[in-house]
Short mmCIF file of C-alpha atoms and ligand atoms in Angstrom, two decimals:
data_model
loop_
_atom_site.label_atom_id
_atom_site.label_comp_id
_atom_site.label_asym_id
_atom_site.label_seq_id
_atom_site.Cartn_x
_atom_site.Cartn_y
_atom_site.Cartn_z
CA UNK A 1 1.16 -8.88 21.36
CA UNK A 2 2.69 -5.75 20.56
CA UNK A 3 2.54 -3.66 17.09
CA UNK A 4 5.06 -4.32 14.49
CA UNK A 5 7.89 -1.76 14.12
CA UNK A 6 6.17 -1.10 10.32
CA UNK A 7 3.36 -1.97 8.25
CA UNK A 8 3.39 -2.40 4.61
CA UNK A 9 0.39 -2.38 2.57
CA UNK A 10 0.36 -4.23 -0.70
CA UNK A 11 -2.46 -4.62 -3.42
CA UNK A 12 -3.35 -3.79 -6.86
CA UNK A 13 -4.47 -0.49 -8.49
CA UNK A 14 -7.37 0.84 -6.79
CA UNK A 15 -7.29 -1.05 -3.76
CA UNK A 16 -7.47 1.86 -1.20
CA UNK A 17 -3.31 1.24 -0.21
CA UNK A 18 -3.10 5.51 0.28
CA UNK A 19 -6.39 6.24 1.75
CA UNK A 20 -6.32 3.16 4.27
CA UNK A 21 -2.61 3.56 4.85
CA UNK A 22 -3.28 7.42 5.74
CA UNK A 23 -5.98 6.17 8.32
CA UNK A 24 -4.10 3.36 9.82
CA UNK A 25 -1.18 5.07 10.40
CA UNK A 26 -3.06 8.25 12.19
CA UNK A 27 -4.91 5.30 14.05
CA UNK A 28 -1.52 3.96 15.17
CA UNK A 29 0.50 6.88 15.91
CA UNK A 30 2.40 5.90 13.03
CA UNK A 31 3.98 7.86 9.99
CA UNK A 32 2.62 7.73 6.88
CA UNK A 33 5.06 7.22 4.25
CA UNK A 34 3.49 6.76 0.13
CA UNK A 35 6.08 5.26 -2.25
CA UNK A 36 4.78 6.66 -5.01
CA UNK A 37 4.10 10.05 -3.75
CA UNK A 38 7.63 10.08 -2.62
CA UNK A 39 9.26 9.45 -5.30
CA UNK A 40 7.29 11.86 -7.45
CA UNK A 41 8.29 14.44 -4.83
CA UNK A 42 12.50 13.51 -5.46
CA UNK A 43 12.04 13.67 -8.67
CA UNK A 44 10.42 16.54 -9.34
CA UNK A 45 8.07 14.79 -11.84
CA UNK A 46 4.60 12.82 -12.03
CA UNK A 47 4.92 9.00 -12.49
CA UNK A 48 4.00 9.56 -16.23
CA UNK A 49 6.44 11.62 -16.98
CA UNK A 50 8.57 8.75 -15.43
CA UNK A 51 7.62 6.42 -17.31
CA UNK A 52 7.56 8.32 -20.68
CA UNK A 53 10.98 9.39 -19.83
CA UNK A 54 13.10 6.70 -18.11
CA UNK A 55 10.65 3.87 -19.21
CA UNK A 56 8.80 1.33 -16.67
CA UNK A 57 12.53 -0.21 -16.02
CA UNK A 58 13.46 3.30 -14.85
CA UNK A 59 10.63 3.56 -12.65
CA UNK A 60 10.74 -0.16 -11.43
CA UNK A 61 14.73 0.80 -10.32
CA UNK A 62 13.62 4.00 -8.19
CA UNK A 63 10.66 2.13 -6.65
CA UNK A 64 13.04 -0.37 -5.32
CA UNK A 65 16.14 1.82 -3.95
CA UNK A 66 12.63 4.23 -2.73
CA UNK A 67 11.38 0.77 -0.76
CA UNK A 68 15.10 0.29 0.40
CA UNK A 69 15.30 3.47 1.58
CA UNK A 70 11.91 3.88 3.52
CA UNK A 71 11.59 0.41 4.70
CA UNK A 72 14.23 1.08 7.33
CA UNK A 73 11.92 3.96 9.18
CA UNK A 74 10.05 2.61 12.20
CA UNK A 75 6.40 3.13 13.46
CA UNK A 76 5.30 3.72 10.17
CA UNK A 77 2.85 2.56 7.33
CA UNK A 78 4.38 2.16 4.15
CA UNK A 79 1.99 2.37 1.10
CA UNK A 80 3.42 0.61 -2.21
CA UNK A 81 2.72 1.03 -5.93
CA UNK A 82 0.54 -2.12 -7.31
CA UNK A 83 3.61 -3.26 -9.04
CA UNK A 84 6.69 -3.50 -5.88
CA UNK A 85 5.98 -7.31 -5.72
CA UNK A 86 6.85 -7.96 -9.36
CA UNK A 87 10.74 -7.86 -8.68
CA UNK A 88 11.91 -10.65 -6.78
CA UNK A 89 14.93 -8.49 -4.90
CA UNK A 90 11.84 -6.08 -3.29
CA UNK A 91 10.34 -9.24 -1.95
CA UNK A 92 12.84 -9.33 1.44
CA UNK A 93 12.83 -5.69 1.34
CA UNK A 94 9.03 -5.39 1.73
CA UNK A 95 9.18 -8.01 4.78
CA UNK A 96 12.01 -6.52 6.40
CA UNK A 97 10.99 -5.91 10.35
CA UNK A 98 7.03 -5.83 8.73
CA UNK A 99 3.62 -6.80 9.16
CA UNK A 100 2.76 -7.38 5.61
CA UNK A 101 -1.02 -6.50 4.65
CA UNK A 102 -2.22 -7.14 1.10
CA UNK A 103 -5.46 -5.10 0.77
CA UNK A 104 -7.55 -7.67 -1.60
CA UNK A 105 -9.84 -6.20 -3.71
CA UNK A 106 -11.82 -7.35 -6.75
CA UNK A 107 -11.25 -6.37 -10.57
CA UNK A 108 -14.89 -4.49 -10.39
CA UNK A 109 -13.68 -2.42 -7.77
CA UNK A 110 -9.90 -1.88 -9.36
CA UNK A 111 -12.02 -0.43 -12.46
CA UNK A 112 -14.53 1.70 -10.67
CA UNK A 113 -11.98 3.21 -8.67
CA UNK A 114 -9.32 3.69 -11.12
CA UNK A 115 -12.11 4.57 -13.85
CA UNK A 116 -11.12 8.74 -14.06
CA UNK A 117 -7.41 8.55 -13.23
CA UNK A 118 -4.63 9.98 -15.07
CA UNK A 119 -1.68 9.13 -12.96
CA UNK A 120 -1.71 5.08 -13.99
CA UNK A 121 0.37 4.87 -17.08
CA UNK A 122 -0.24 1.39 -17.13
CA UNK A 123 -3.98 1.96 -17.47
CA UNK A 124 -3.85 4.37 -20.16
CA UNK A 125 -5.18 2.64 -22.96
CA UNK A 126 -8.51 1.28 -24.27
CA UNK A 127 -8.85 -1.17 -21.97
CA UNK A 128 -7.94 -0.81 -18.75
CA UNK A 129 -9.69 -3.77 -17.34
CA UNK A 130 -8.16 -6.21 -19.54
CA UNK A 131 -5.01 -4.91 -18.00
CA UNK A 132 -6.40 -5.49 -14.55
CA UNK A 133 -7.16 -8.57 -14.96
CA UNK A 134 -3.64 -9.79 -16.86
CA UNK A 135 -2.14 -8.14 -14.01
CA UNK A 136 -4.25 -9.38 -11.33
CA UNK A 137 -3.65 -12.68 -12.47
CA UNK A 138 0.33 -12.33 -12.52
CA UNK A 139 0.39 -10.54 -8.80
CA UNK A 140 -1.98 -11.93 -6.83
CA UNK A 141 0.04 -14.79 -5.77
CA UNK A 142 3.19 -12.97 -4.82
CA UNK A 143 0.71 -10.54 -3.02
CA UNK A 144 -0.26 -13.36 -1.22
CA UNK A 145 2.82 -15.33 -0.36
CA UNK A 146 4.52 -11.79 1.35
CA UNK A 147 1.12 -11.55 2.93
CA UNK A 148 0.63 -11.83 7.24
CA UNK A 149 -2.68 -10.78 6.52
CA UNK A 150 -5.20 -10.25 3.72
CA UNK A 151 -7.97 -8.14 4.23
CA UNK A 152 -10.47 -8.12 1.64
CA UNK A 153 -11.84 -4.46 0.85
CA UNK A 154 -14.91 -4.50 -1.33
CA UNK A 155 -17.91 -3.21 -0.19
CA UNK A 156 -16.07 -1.73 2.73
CA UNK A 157 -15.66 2.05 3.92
CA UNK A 158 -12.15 2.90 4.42
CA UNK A 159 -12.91 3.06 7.70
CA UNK A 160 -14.40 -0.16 8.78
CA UNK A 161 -11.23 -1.27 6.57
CA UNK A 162 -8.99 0.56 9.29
CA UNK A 163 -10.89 -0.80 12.44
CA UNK A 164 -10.69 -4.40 11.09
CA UNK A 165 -6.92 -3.70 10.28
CA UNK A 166 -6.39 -2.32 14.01
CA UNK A 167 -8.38 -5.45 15.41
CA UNK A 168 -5.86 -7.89 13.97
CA UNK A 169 -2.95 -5.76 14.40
CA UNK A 170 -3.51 -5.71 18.35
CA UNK A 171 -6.23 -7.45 19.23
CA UNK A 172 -5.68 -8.13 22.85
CA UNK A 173 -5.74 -4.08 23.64
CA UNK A 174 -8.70 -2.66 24.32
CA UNK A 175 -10.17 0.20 22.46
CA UNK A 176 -9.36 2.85 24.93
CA UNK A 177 -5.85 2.16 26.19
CA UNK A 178 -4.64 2.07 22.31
CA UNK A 179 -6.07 5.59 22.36
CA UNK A 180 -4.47 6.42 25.71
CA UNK A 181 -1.00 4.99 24.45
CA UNK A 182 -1.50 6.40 20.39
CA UNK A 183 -2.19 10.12 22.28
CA UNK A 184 1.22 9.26 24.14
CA UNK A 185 2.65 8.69 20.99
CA UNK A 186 1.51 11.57 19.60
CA UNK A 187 3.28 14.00 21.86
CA UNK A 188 6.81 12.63 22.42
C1 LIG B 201 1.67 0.58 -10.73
C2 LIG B 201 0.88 1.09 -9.72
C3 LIG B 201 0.92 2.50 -9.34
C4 LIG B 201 2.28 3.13 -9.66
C5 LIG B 201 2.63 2.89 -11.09
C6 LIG B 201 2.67 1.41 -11.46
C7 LIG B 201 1.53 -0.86 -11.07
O1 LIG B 201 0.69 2.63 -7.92
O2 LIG B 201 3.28 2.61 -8.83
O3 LIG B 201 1.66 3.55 -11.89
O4 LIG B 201 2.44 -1.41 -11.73
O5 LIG B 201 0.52 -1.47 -10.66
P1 LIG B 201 -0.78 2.42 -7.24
O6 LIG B 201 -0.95 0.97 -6.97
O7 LIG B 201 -0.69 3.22 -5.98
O8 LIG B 201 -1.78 2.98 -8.18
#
C-alpha cells in the first residue's frame, strides 16, 4: 500500500490538527501546510481581525479558495480550521487525491485545550463550551462522512497520536525502511 499523495486532517477546535499535522508530516517527509496560518500570513491580519472585519462569511470565502488552492500540493499534510466541513462545496475539495483523517476528540478536551486562547473568535464569549458542544453536534457527522479514518485523541500524546496515524497510513512497511525512504525524501 503506498502513502496517499496528501493528508488532510479534520476535527474540531482543540483537537491537536497543527501540532499532529506538524509531526506527521516531518514523520512522512511531507510538507506541512496550516490553513489557517496561511491565510493569516496573505492577509496580513489575525483571524479576528478577519472576522471583525469581513465577518465569518468573509472568512468562510478565503478558507475555501485557501483549501482550493493548497489542496492541489502533493506529499503534504494539510491542517484545516474546525469549521472547512460546514460548506458543502469544500466537501470534494477536502477529498480531492486525500487520505481524510478526522482527529476525534471529546468536548472536555476541546475546552481544556482551547481554555486560554485568543485567536478563536467563535469562542470568545461566556461560554465557550456551550459553543463546543452546539458545534460539535452540527460537525461531527460531516467530519465523519469525509472521514478514511478517525483517530480518537484524548488521553493521547501527540506523539503516540502520530505513530498510530503512521501505522494505518502504511502499515505493511516496516519501521526502518519508512525511515530509510522518509531520509530519501528528505534530500531530493
Ligand atoms: C474555526 C476554527 C478555527 C479557525 C476559525 C474558525 C471554527 O481553526 O478556522 O477560528 O469554525 O471551528 P482551528 O480549528 O484550527 O482552531
Amino acid at each position: 500500500m503506498s502513502l496517499p499523495k496528501r493528508v488532510v486532517l479534520v476535527g474540531p477546535m482543540g483537537a491537536g490538527k497543527s501540532t499532529i499535522g506538524r509531526m506527521l508530516a516531518k514523520e512522512l517527509g511531507y510538507r506541512f501546510l496550516d490553513s489557517d496560518r496561511i491565510i493569516e500570513e496573505r492577509c496580513g491580519a489575525n483571524i479576528p481581525w478577519i472576522f471583525d472585519v469581513e465577518g465569518e462569511d468573509g472568512f468562510r470565502a478565503r478558507e475555501t479558495a485557501m483549501l482550493d488552492e493548497l489542496s492541489r500540493e502533493d506529499n503534504t499534510v494539510l491542517a484545516t480550521g474546525g469549521g472547512a466541513v460546514m460548506r458543502q462545496e469544500n466537501h470534494p475539495i477536502l477529498k480531492r487525491d486525500a487520505m481524510v483523517i478526522y482527529l476525534k476528540t471529546s468536548i472536555e478536551q476541546q475546552v481544556e485545550r482551547t481554555r486560554k486562547d485568543r485567536n478563536r473568535p467563535l469562542l470568545q464569549n461566556d461560554d465557550p463550551e456551550a459553543v463546543l458542544r452546539r458545534l460539535f453536534s452540527i460537525r461531527d457527522p460531516l467530519y465523519s462522512s469525509l472521514a478514511d479514518i478517525i483517530m480518537y485523541t484524548d488521553r493521547k500524546s501527540p506523539r503516540l497520536v502520530v505513530r498510530q496515524l503512521v501505522n494505518r497510513l502504511n502499515p505493511k512497511t516496516p519501521r526502518h525502511k519508512r525511515q530509510i525512504r522518509k531520509e530519501g525524501r528528505n534530500h531530493v
